[in-house]
Amino acid sequence: DRFGRSAHAHGVISDLEDLGIEVVSTAESGDQLSRGMHLVIGENYSRVLSQRVTESLHKRFEQRSWTGGPPPYGYKIEHRDNSQYLAINPAEAKIVKTIFEIYLDETVGTKSIARRLAAKSLPTRHGGPWSFTMIRNILVNRAYIGEVRFGKRRMKLRDTGRRTPIYLHPSTHKVYTDEKLRIIS
């Protein structure tokens, strides 16, 4: 059933059988009609499940609850009323303000800021070293002005079996601004 959720499953099974590999399923008999029906049902189930998850995420966003994933540095997830909400993490928010102050007050780049934070022993979320990409991601993230975005990307399943992000045009993003989430002006 899981294997059958892929649109390419029938072709893969045919290729395996052409190589002399027997494909056995506990959910169906050995005939091709039965297998084909199970593959189509599995693929349909996967599509319907994907639609339901997407609709649920849209509903969460409209209710202004967190739609999932790790929060940006400077924020945490709070649990209220059986839902998750984004909230400011005071300790991390102080470091975010420091990053913006250094960047705006001085003519230094992201690598220099990362070195300064490391020299001051200011922690990253997971205790690792600061990197210029972490600093850059903070500087370009609109969450710090209280803007919450949804639908910036969608994931596409590749032939290799890996999911890769497809970034969508900003005009398609859903956005709301919450002043309680603003860390910088």
Tab-separated table of N, CA and C in Angstrom, residues 19-177:
chain	number	residue	atom	x	y	z
A	19	LEU	N	13.254	-8.045	-14.360
A	19	LEU	CA	14.588	-8.461	-13.934
A	19	LEU	C	14.562	-9.806	-13.205
A	20	GLY	N	13.366	-10.417	-13.125
A	20	GLY	CA	13.242	-11.717	-12.482
A	20	GLY	C	13.014	-11.638	-10.984
A	21	ILE	N	12.703	-10.451	-10.475
A	21	ILE	CA	12.448	-10.278	-9.042
A	21	ILE	C	10.954	-10.414	-8.809
A	22	GLU	N	10.596	-11.306	-7.895
A	22	GLU	CA	9.188	-11.520	-7.601
A	22	GLU	C	8.740	-10.505	-6.563
A	23	VAL	N	7.665	-9.790	-6.863
A	23	VAL	CA	7.093	-8.811	-5.940
A	23	VAL	C	5.875	-9.464	-5.310
A	24	VAL	N	5.903	-9.591	-3.969
A	24	VAL	CA	4.830	-10.256	-3.239
A	24	VAL	C	4.157	-9.237	-2.339
A	25	SER	N	2.843	-9.246	-2.332
A	25	SER	CA	2.073	-8.346	-1.483
A	25	SER	C	1.109	-9.152	-0.624
A	26	THR	N	0.982	-8.777	0.623
A	26	THR	CA	0.036	-9.476	1.506
A	26	THR	C	-1.368	-8.913	1.344
A	27	ALA	N	-1.508	-7.776	0.670
A	27	ALA	CA	-2.812	-7.125	0.561
A	27	ALA	C	-3.579	-7.531	-0.690
A	28	GLU	N	-2.974	-8.260	-1.585
A	28	GLU	CA	-3.638	-8.561	-2.843
A	28	GLU	C	-3.218	-9.932	-3.347
A	29	SER	N	-3.976	-10.410	-4.293
A	29	SER	CA	-3.588	-11.669	-4.923
A	29	SER	C	-2.512	-11.368	-5.955
A	30	GLY	N	-2.027	-12.373	-6.624
A	30	GLY	CA	-0.921	-12.200	-7.550
A	30	GLY	C	-1.295	-11.624	-8.905
A	31	ASP	N	-2.598	-11.470	-9.205
A	31	ASP	CA	-2.933	-11.008	-10.560
A	31	ASP	C	-2.728	-9.502	-10.714
A	32	GLN	N	-2.474	-9.111	-11.951
A	32	GLN	CA	-2.141	-7.712	-12.229
A	32	GLN	C	-3.321	-6.769	-12.048
A	33	LEU	N	-4.528	-7.224	-12.308
A	33	LEU	CA	-5.695	-6.368	-12.141
A	33	LEU	C	-5.852	-5.961	-10.677
A	34	SER	N	-5.743	-6.939	-9.793
A	34	SER	CA	-5.854	-6.656	-8.360
A	34	SER	C	-4.746	-5.705	-7.906
A	35	ARG	N	-3.521	-5.981	-8.363
A	35	ARG	CA	-2.391	-5.115	-7.999
A	35	ARG	C	-2.623	-3.692	-8.502
A	36	GLY	N	-3.071	-3.573	-9.748
A	36	GLY	CA	-3.322	-2.255	-10.332
A	36	GLY	C	-4.363	-1.482	-9.552
A	37	MET	N	-5.429	-2.182	-9.125
A	37	MET	CA	-6.473	-1.522	-8.335
A	37	MET	C	-5.906	-1.023	-7.003
A	38	HIS	N	-5.112	-1.845	-6.348
A	38	HIS	CA	-4.520	-1.441	-5.067
A	38	HIS	C	-3.569	-0.258	-5.236
A	39	LEU	N	-2.826	-0.259	-6.328
A	39	LEU	CA	-1.912	0.858	-6.575
A	39	LEU	C	-2.679	2.156	-6.796
A	40	VAL	N	-3.767	2.093	-7.562
A	40	VAL	CA	-4.583	3.283	-7.817
A	40	VAL	C	-5.232	3.760	-6.518
A	41	ILE	N	-5.739	2.847	-5.717
A	41	ILE	CA	-6.364	3.213	-4.439
A	41	ILE	C	-5.326	3.847	-3.512
A	42	GLY	N	-4.136	3.269	-3.453
A	42	GLY	CA	-3.072	3.829	-2.609
A	42	GLY	C	-2.671	5.217	-3.052
A	43	GLU	N	-2.550	5.430	-4.353
A	43	GLU	CA	-2.183	6.750	-4.882
A	43	GLU	C	-3.276	7.772	-4.571
A	44	ASN	N	-4.542	7.367	-4.729
A	44	ASN	CA	-5.655	8.268	-4.429
A	44	ASN	C	-5.665	8.626	-2.945
A	45	TYR	N	-5.449	7.637	-2.085
A	45	TYR	CA	-5.407	7.894	-0.641
A	45	TYR	C	-4.326	8.925	-0.309
A	46	SER	N	-3.173	8.793	-0.915
A	46	SER	CA	-2.072	9.719	-0.670
A	46	SER	C	-2.447	11.139	-1.089
A	47	ARG	N	-3.102	11.273	-2.241
A	47	ARG	CA	-3.515	12.588	-2.738
A	47	ARG	C	-4.551	13.218	-1.818
A	48	VAL	N	-5.541	12.448	-1.394
A	48	VAL	CA	-6.585	12.957	-0.496
A	48	VAL	C	-5.986	13.353	0.854
A	49	LEU	N	-5.077	12.535	1.378
A	49	LEU	CA	-4.424	12.845	2.649
A	49	LEU	C	-3.631	14.145	2.544
A	50	SER	N	-2.938	14.324	1.445
A	50	SER	CA	-2.174	15.551	1.228
A	50	SER	C	-3.095	16.767	1.211
A	51	GLN	N	-4.243	16.663	0.560
A	51	GLN	CA	-5.202	17.771	0.521
A	51	GLN	C	-5.726	18.090	1.919
A	52	ARG	N	-6.021	17.060	2.700
A	52	ARG	CA	-6.531	17.272	4.063
A	52	ARG	C	-5.501	17.963	4.944
A	53	VAL	N	-4.250	17.549	4.841
A	53	VAL	CA	-3.178	18.166	5.629
A	53	VAL	C	-3.019	19.626	5.231
A	54	THR	N	-3.035	19.896	3.936
A	54	THR	CA	-2.909	21.274	3.454
A	54	THR	C	-4.053	22.136	3.967
A	55	GLU	N	-5.272	21.632	3.895
A	55	GLU	CA	-6.432	22.378	4.394
A	55	GLU	C	-6.316	22.632	5.893
A	56	SER	N	-5.828	21.655	6.627
A	56	SER	CA	-5.653	21.805	8.071
A	56	SER	C	-4.609	22.880	8.389
A	57	LEU	N	-3.523	22.914	7.628
A	57	LEU	CA	-2.496	23.932	7.844
A	57	LEU	C	-3.030	25.328	7.530
A	58	HIS	N	-3.825	25.455	6.479
A	58	HIS	CA	-4.436	26.750	6.156
A	58	HIS	C	-5.360	27.201	7.282
A	59	LYS	N	-6.129	26.268	7.820
A	59	LYS	CA	-7.043	26.595	8.918
A	59	LYS	C	-6.254	27.043	10.148
A	60	ARG	N	-5.160	26.343	10.463
A	60	ARG	CA	-4.307	26.741	11.590
A	60	ARG	C	-3.772	28.148	11.397
A	61	PHE	N	-3.306	28.436	10.189
A	61	PHE	CA	-2.760	29.768	9.915
A	61	PHE	C	-3.837	30.838	10.108
A	62	GLU	N	-5.029	30.575	9.608
A	62	GLU	CA	-6.129	31.536	9.754
A	62	GLU	C	-6.473	31.763	11.226
A	63	GLN	N	-6.287	30.754	12.054
A	63	GLN	CA	-6.533	30.885	13.492
A	63	GLN	C	-5.315	31.446	14.226
A	64	ARG	N	-4.274	31.748	13.471
A	64	ARG	CA	-3.024	32.310	13.971
A	64	ARG	C	-2.284	31.381	14.928
A	65	SER	N	-2.477	30.096	14.751
A	65	SER	CA	-1.680	29.145	15.523
A	65	SER	C	-0.512	28.698	14.640
A	66	TRP	N	0.493	28.091	15.260
A	66	TRP	CA	1.719	27.711	14.565
A	66	TRP	C	1.431	26.564	13.609
A	67	THR	N	1.973	26.641	12.402
A	67	THR	CA	1.699	25.626	11.385
A	67	THR	C	2.753	24.534	11.337
A	68	GLY	N	3.772	24.617	12.184
A	68	GLY	CA	4.734	23.529	12.274
A	68	GLY	C	6.149	23.934	11.928
A	69	GLY	N	7.068	23.074	12.287
A	69	GLY	CA	8.472	23.319	12.049
A	69	GLY	C	9.102	24.077	13.209
A	70	PRO	N	10.410	24.192	13.183
A	70	PRO	CA	11.071	24.926	14.263
A	70	PRO	C	10.808	26.422	14.133
A	71	PRO	N	10.599	27.116	15.246
A	71	PRO	CA	10.388	28.560	15.168
A	71	PRO	C	11.691	29.272	14.833
A	72	PRO	N	11.618	30.473	14.261
A	72	PRO	CA	12.844	31.225	13.997
A	72	PRO	C	13.579	31.531	15.308
A	73	TYR	N	14.887	31.714	15.213
A	73	TYR	CA	15.681	32.085	16.383
A	73	TYR	C	15.083	33.370	16.965
A	74	GLY	N	14.888	33.399	18.279
A	74	GLY	CA	14.265	34.547	18.937
A	74	GLY	C	12.833	34.266	19.333
A	75	TYR	N	12.324	33.121	18.908
A	75	TYR	CA	10.939	32.752	19.196
A	75	TYR	C	10.883	31.353	19.799
A	76	LYS	N	9.760	31.058	20.405
A	76	LYS	CA	9.500	29.728	20.952
A	76	LYS	C	8.049	29.381	20.646
A	77	ILE	N	7.695	28.150	20.888
A	77	ILE	CA	6.328	27.684	20.701
A	77	ILE	C	5.674	27.551	22.071
A	78	GLU	N	4.514	28.180	22.230
A	78	GLU	CA	3.731	28.047	23.468
A	78	GLU	C	2.501	27.193	23.178
A	79	HIS	N	2.143	26.370	24.132
A	79	HIS	CA	0.969	25.510	23.998
A	79	HIS	C	-0.174	26.127	24.802
A	80	ARG	N	-1.278	26.474	24.112
A	80	ARG	CA	-2.471	27.026	24.750
A	80	ARG	C	-3.697	26.470	24.039
A	81	ASP	N	-4.701	26.137	24.806
A	81	ASP	CA	-5.992	25.708	24.240
A	81	ASP	C	-5.842	24.608	23.191
A	82	ASN	N	-5.026	23.627	23.474
A	82	ASN	CA	-4.792	22.506	22.558
A	82	ASN	C	-4.216	22.937	21.209
A	83	SER	N	-3.574	24.100	21.168
A	83	SER	CA	-2.931	24.576	19.943
A	83	SER	C	-1.551	25.101	20.289
A	84	GLN	N	-0.751	25.313	19.254
A	84	GLN	CA	0.588	25.857	19.430
A	84	GLN	C	0.629	27.265	18.841
A	85	TYR	N	1.286	28.175	19.571
A	85	TYR	CA	1.378	29.560	19.138
A	85	TYR	C	2.823	30.029	19.215
A	86	LEU	N	3.185	30.918	18.295
A	86	LEU	CA	4.506	31.516	18.287
A	86	LEU	C	4.557	32.586	19.371
A	87	ALA	N	5.659	32.631	20.115
A	87	ALA	CA	5.856	33.632	21.161
A	87	ALA	C	7.331	34.013	21.191
A	88	ILE	N	7.627	35.183	21.735
A	88	ILE	CA	9.007	35.653	21.814
A	88	ILE	C	9.748	34.911	22.915
A	89	ASN	N	10.964	34.478	22.608
A	89	ASN	CA	11.870	33.888	23.579
A	89	ASN	C	12.775	35.035	24.038
A	90	PRO	N	12.593	35.555	25.270
A	90	PRO	CA	13.306	36.767	25.695
A	90	PRO	C	14.831	36.684	25.579
A	91	ALA	N	15.424	35.557	25.947
A	91	ALA	CA	16.886	35.432	25.898
A	91	ALA	C	17.389	35.497	24.453
A	92	GLU	N	16.746	34.776	23.555
A	92	GLU	CA	17.151	34.792	22.150
A	92	GLU	C	16.825	36.134	21.493
A	93	ALA	N	15.696	36.747	21.880
A	93	ALA	CA	15.311	38.037	21.298
A	93	ALA	C	16.357	39.109	21.606
A	94	LYS	N	16.961	39.033	22.764
A	94	LYS	CA	18.014	39.990	23.136
A	94	LYS	C	19.202	39.862	22.174
A	95	ILE	N	19.554	38.635	21.818
A	95	ILE	CA	20.657	38.390	20.877
A	95	ILE	C	20.271	38.874	19.475
A	96	VAL	N	19.016	38.668	19.080
A	96	VAL	CA	18.544	39.151	17.774
A	96	VAL	C	18.697	40.672	17.711
A	97	LYS	N	18.301	41.357	18.776
A	97	LYS	CA	18.447	42.822	18.810
A	97	LYS	C	19.914	43.220	18.703
A	98	THR	N	20.785	42.488	19.370
A	98	THR	CA	22.223	42.762	19.291
A	98	THR	C	22.714	42.619	17.854
A	99	ILE	N	22.278	41.579	17.170
A	99	ILE	CA	22.685	41.351	15.780
A	99	ILE	C	22.269	42.538	14.911
A	100	PHE	N	21.029	42.973	15.044
A	100	PHE	CA	20.554	44.093	14.236
A	100	PHE	C	21.274	45.391	14.600
A	101	GLU	N	21.547	45.604	15.879
A	101	GLU	CA	22.253	46.815	16.299
A	101	GLU	C	23.657	46.861	15.693
A	102	ILE	N	24.370	45.764	15.769
A	102	ILE	CA	25.720	45.722	15.189
A	102	ILE	C	25.646	45.968	13.686
A	103	TYR	N	24.734	45.296	13.021
A	103	TYR	CA	24.636	45.405	11.564
A	103	TYR	C	24.278	46.823	11.125
A	104	LEU	N	23.369	47.475	11.854
A	104	LEU	CA	22.917	48.806	11.445
A	104	LEU	C	23.839	49.932	11.900
A	105	ASP	N	24.531	49.747	13.024
A	105	ASP	CA	25.373	50.813	13.574
A	105	ASP	C	26.793	50.815	13.016
A	106	GLU	N	27.242	49.696	12.529
A	106	GLU	CA	28.625	49.590	12.071
A	106	GLU	C	28.660	49.024	10.656
A	107	THR	N	29.775	49.215	9.998
A	107	THR	CA	29.908	48.651	8.648
A	107	THR	C	30.652	47.330	8.738
A	108	VAL	N	29.946	46.324	9.171
A	108	VAL	CA	30.532	44.986	9.275
A	108	VAL	C	29.618	43.999	8.569
A	109	GLY	N	30.208	42.899	8.155
A	109	GLY	CA	29.449	41.869	7.466
A	109	GLY	C	28.972	40.780	8.414
A	110	THR	N	28.319	39.797	7.836
A	110	THR	CA	27.726	38.726	8.633
A	110	THR	C	28.784	37.832	9.295
A	111	LYS	N	29.923	37.635	8.630
A	111	LYS	CA	30.990	36.819	9.241
A	111	LYS	C	31.553	37.508	10.476
A	112	SER	N	31.726	38.808	10.390
A	112	SER	CA	32.243	39.577	11.525
A	112	SER	C	31.266	39.528	12.702
A	113	ILE	N	29.982	39.638	12.410
A	113	ILE	CA	28.967	39.564	13.475
A	113	ILE	C	29.004	38.185	14.125
A	114	ALA	N	29.124	37.133	13.324
A	114	ALA	CA	29.182	35.768	13.854
A	114	ALA	C	30.392	35.614	14.775
A	115	ARG	N	31.539	36.162	14.363
A	115	ARG	CA	32.748	36.076	15.205
A	115	ARG	C	32.553	36.843	16.522
A	116	ARG	N	31.906	37.997	16.458
A	116	ARG	CA	31.669	38.783	17.671
A	116	ARG	C	30.752	38.043	18.652
A	117	LEU	N	29.704	37.437	18.126
A	117	LEU	CA	28.791	36.687	19.000
A	117	LEU	C	29.513	35.514	19.653
A	118	ALA	N	30.358	34.852	18.877
A	118	ALA	CA	31.131	33.725	19.421
A	118	ALA	C	32.105	34.222	20.483
A	119	ALA	N	32.741	35.377	20.248
A	119	ALA	CA	33.695	35.935	21.218
A	119	ALA	C	32.999	36.320	22.524
A	120	LYS	N	31.739	36.736	22.424
A	120	LYS	CA	30.962	37.095	23.626
A	120	LYS	C	30.319	35.868	24.271
A	121	SER	N	30.540	34.685	23.679
A	121	SER	CA	29.949	33.422	24.155
A	121	SER	C	28.422	33.465	24.169
A	122	LEU	N	27.831	34.178	23.198
A	122	LEU	CA	26.375	34.203	23.087
A	122	LEU	C	25.930	32.921	22.382
A	123	PRO	N	24.967	32.228	22.946
A	123	PRO	CA	24.626	30.897	22.432
A	123	PRO	C	23.724	30.908	21.198
A	124	THR	N	23.936	29.929	20.352
A	124	THR	CA	22.967	29.629	19.305
A	124	THR	C	21.915	28.740	19.961
A	125	ARG	N	20.869	28.443	19.257
A	125	ARG	CA	19.795	27.632	19.855
A	125	ARG	C	20.290	26.247	20.268
A	126	HIS	N	21.173	25.660	19.474
A	126	HIS	CA	21.617	24.296	19.755
A	126	HIS	C	23.038	24.233	20.295
A	127	GLY	N	23.595	25.394	20.648
A	127	GLY	CA	24.911	25.412	21.272
A	127	GLY	C	26.091	25.362	20.327
A	128	GLY	N	25.846	25.304	19.039
A	128	GLY	CA	26.941	25.263	18.070
A	128	GLY	C	27.492	26.655	17.796
A	129	PRO	N	28.450	26.742	16.901
A	129	PRO	CA	29.033	28.047	16.581
A	129	PRO	C	28.105	28.877	15.688
A	130	TRP	N	28.224	30.185	15.798
A	130	TRP	CA	27.493	31.084	14.904
A	130	TRP	C	28.127	31.033	13.523
A	131	SER	N	27.316	31.091	12.495
A	131	SER	CA	27.826	31.124	11.129
A	131	SER	C	27.250	32.339	10.413
A	132	PHE	N	27.909	32.737	9.334
A	132	PHE	CA	27.416	33.898	8.594
A	132	PHE	C	26.042	33.631	7.995
A	133	THR	N	25.733	32.369	7.655
A	133	THR	CA	24.412	32.078	7.100
A	133	THR	C	23.326	32.217	8.159
A	134	MET	N	23.638	31.867	9.396
A	134	MET	CA	22.667	32.049	10.479
A	134	MET	C	22.369	33.539	10.659
A	135	ILE	N	23.417	34.351	10.626
A	135	ILE	CA	23.249	35.792	10.785
A	135	ILE	C	22.448	36.354	9.613
A	136	ARG	N	22.796	35.933	8.408
A	136	ARG	CA	22.071	36.412	7.226
A	136	ARG	C	20.599	36.044	7.301
A	137	ASN	N	20.302	34.806	7.700
A	137	ASN	CA	18.911	34.373	7.810
A	137	ASN	C	18.144	35.204	8.823
A	138	ILE	N	18.792	35.605	9.892
A	138	ILE	CA	18.138	36.467	10.878
A	138	ILE	C	17.888	37.846	10.274
A	139	LEU	N	18.872	38.397	9.587
A	139	LEU	CA	18.751	39.753	9.045
A	139	LEU	C	17.680	39.887	7.958
A	140	VAL	N	17.391	38.821	7.236
A	140	VAL	CA	16.400	38.909	6.155
A	140	VAL	C	15.025	38.365	6.551
A	141	ASN	N	14.889	37.839	7.760
A	141	ASN	CA	13.630	37.230	8.181
A	141	ASN	C	12.665	38.309	8.666
A	142	ARG	N	11.528	38.401	8.012
A	142	ARG	CA	10.537	39.428	8.335
A	142	ARG	C	9.747	39.105	9.601
A	143	ALA	N	9.965	37.939	10.183
A	143	ALA	CA	9.285	37.594	11.438
A	143	ALA	C	9.654	38.574	12.546
A	144	TYR	N	10.861	39.139	12.483
A	144	TYR	CA	11.331	40.014	13.554
A	144	TYR	C	10.620	41.357	13.593
A	145	ILE	N	9.854	41.674	12.537
A	145	ILE	CA	9.008	42.868	12.582
A	145	ILE	C	7.550	42.465	12.822
A	146	GLY	N	7.352	41.227	13.252
A	146	GLY	CA	6.025	40.734	13.597
A	146	GLY	C	5.232	40.166	12.439
A	147	GLU	N	5.883	39.927	11.324
A	147	GLU	CA	5.199	39.419	10.136
A	147	GLU	C	5.299	37.897	10.094
A	148	VAL	N	4.151	37.257	10.026
A	148	VAL	CA	4.116	35.793	9.961
A	148	VAL	C	3.642	35.411	8.562
A	149	ARG	N	4.432	34.569	7.904
A	149	ARG	CA	4.127	34.153	6.529
A	149	ARG	C	3.824	32.663	6.486
A	150	PHE	N	2.941	32.324	5.572
A	150	PHE	CA	2.591	30.923	5.339
A	150	PHE	C	2.559	30.687	3.831
A	151	GLY	N	3.008	29.531	3.416
A	151	GLY	CA	2.957	29.170	2.004
A	151	GLY	C	4.137	29.702	1.218
A	152	LYS	N	5.295	29.827	1.887
A	152	LYS	CA	6.487	30.302	1.183
A	152	LYS	C	7.044	29.233	0.254
A	153	ARG	N	6.753	27.984	0.572
A	153	ARG	CA	7.280	26.894	-0.240
A	153	ARG	C	6.350	25.698	-0.154
A	154	ARG	N	6.552	24.798	-1.086
A	154	ARG	CA	5.877	23.500	-1.026
A	154	ARG	C	6.956	22.463	-1.290
A	155	MET	N	6.718	21.271	-0.847
A	155	MET	CA	7.708	20.219	-1.012
A	155	MET	C	7.315	19.341	-2.204
A	156	LYS	N	8.316	18.985	-2.996
A	156	LYS	CA	8.083	18.133	-4.154
A	156	LYS	C	8.879	16.849	-3.980
A	157	LEU	N	8.208	15.741	-4.198
A	157	LEU	CA	8.861	14.439	-4.119
A	157	LEU	C	9.556	14.177	-5.448
A	158	ARG	N	10.847	13.978	-5.401
A	158	ARG	CA	11.642	13.731	-6.600
A	158	ARG	C	11.676	12.236	-6.903
A	159	ASP	N	12.134	11.883	-8.101
A	159	ASP	CA	12.247	10.477	-8.494
A	159	ASP	C	13.198	9.724	-7.581
A	160	THR	N	14.125	10.447	-6.953
A	160	THR	CA	15.094	9.814	-6.060
A	160	THR	C	14.471	9.436	-4.730
A	161	GLY	N	13.241	9.898	-4.479
A	161	GLY	CA	12.588	9.633	-3.207
A	161	GLY	C	12.803	10.754	-2.197
A	162	ARG	N	13.614	11.745	-2.548
A	162	ARG	CA	13.870	12.872	-1.649
A	162	ARG	C	12.847	13.970	-1.897
A	163	ARG	N	12.508	14.645	-0.821
A	163	ARG	CA	11.620	15.802	-0.926
A	163	ARG	C	12.486	17.056	-0.998
A	164	THR	N	12.194	17.909	-1.962
A	164	THR	CA	12.951	19.148	-2.088
A	164	THR	C	11.973	20.321	-2.085
A	165	PRO	N	12.398	21.454	-1.507
A	165	PRO	CA	11.490	22.603	-1.453
A	165	PRO	C	11.393	23.322	-2.798
A	166	ILE	N	10.210	23.749	-3.113
A	166	ILE	CA	9.951	24.605	-4.265
A	166	ILE	C	9.469	25.925	-3.672
A	167	TYR	N	10.270	26.978	-3.828
A	167	TYR	CA	9.916	28.272	-3.243
A	167	TYR	C	8.931	28.994	-4.148
A	168	LEU	N	7.860	29.483	-3.533
A	168	LEU	CA	6.778	30.111	-4.269
A	168	LEU	C	6.954	31.628	-4.308
A	169	HIS	N	6.345	32.255	-5.269
A	169	HIS	CA	6.448	33.708	-5.428
A	169	HIS	C	5.826	34.401	-4.208
A	170	PRO	N	6.479	35.454	-3.687
A	170	PRO	CA	5.959	36.152	-2.496
A	170	PRO	C	4.515	36.629	-2.623
A	171	SER	N	4.048	36.891	-3.819
A	171	SER	CA	2.658	37.350	-3.983
A	171	SER	C	1.647	36.265	-3.614
A	172	THR	N	2.086	35.007	-3.564
A	172	THR	CA	1.175	33.908	-3.222
A	172	THR	C	1.172	33.593	-1.726
A	173	HIS	N	2.097	34.191	-0.975
A	173	HIS	CA	2.184	33.906	0.464
A	173	HIS	C	0.991	34.497	1.206
A	174	LYS	N	0.574	33.811	2.253
A	174	LYS	CA	-0.414	34.376	3.162
A	174	LYS	C	0.369	35.040	4.290
A	175	VAL	N	-0.065	36.245	4.691
A	175	VAL	CA	0.703	37.023	5.659
A	175	VAL	C	-0.241	37.689	6.651
A	176	TYR	N	0.176	37.728	7.909
A	176	TYR	CA	-0.466	38.606	8.890
A	176	TYR	C	0.625	39.204	9.762
A	177	THR	N	0.337	40.355	10.356
A	177	THR	CA	1.286	41.018	11.235
A	177	THR	C	0.720	41.016	12.643
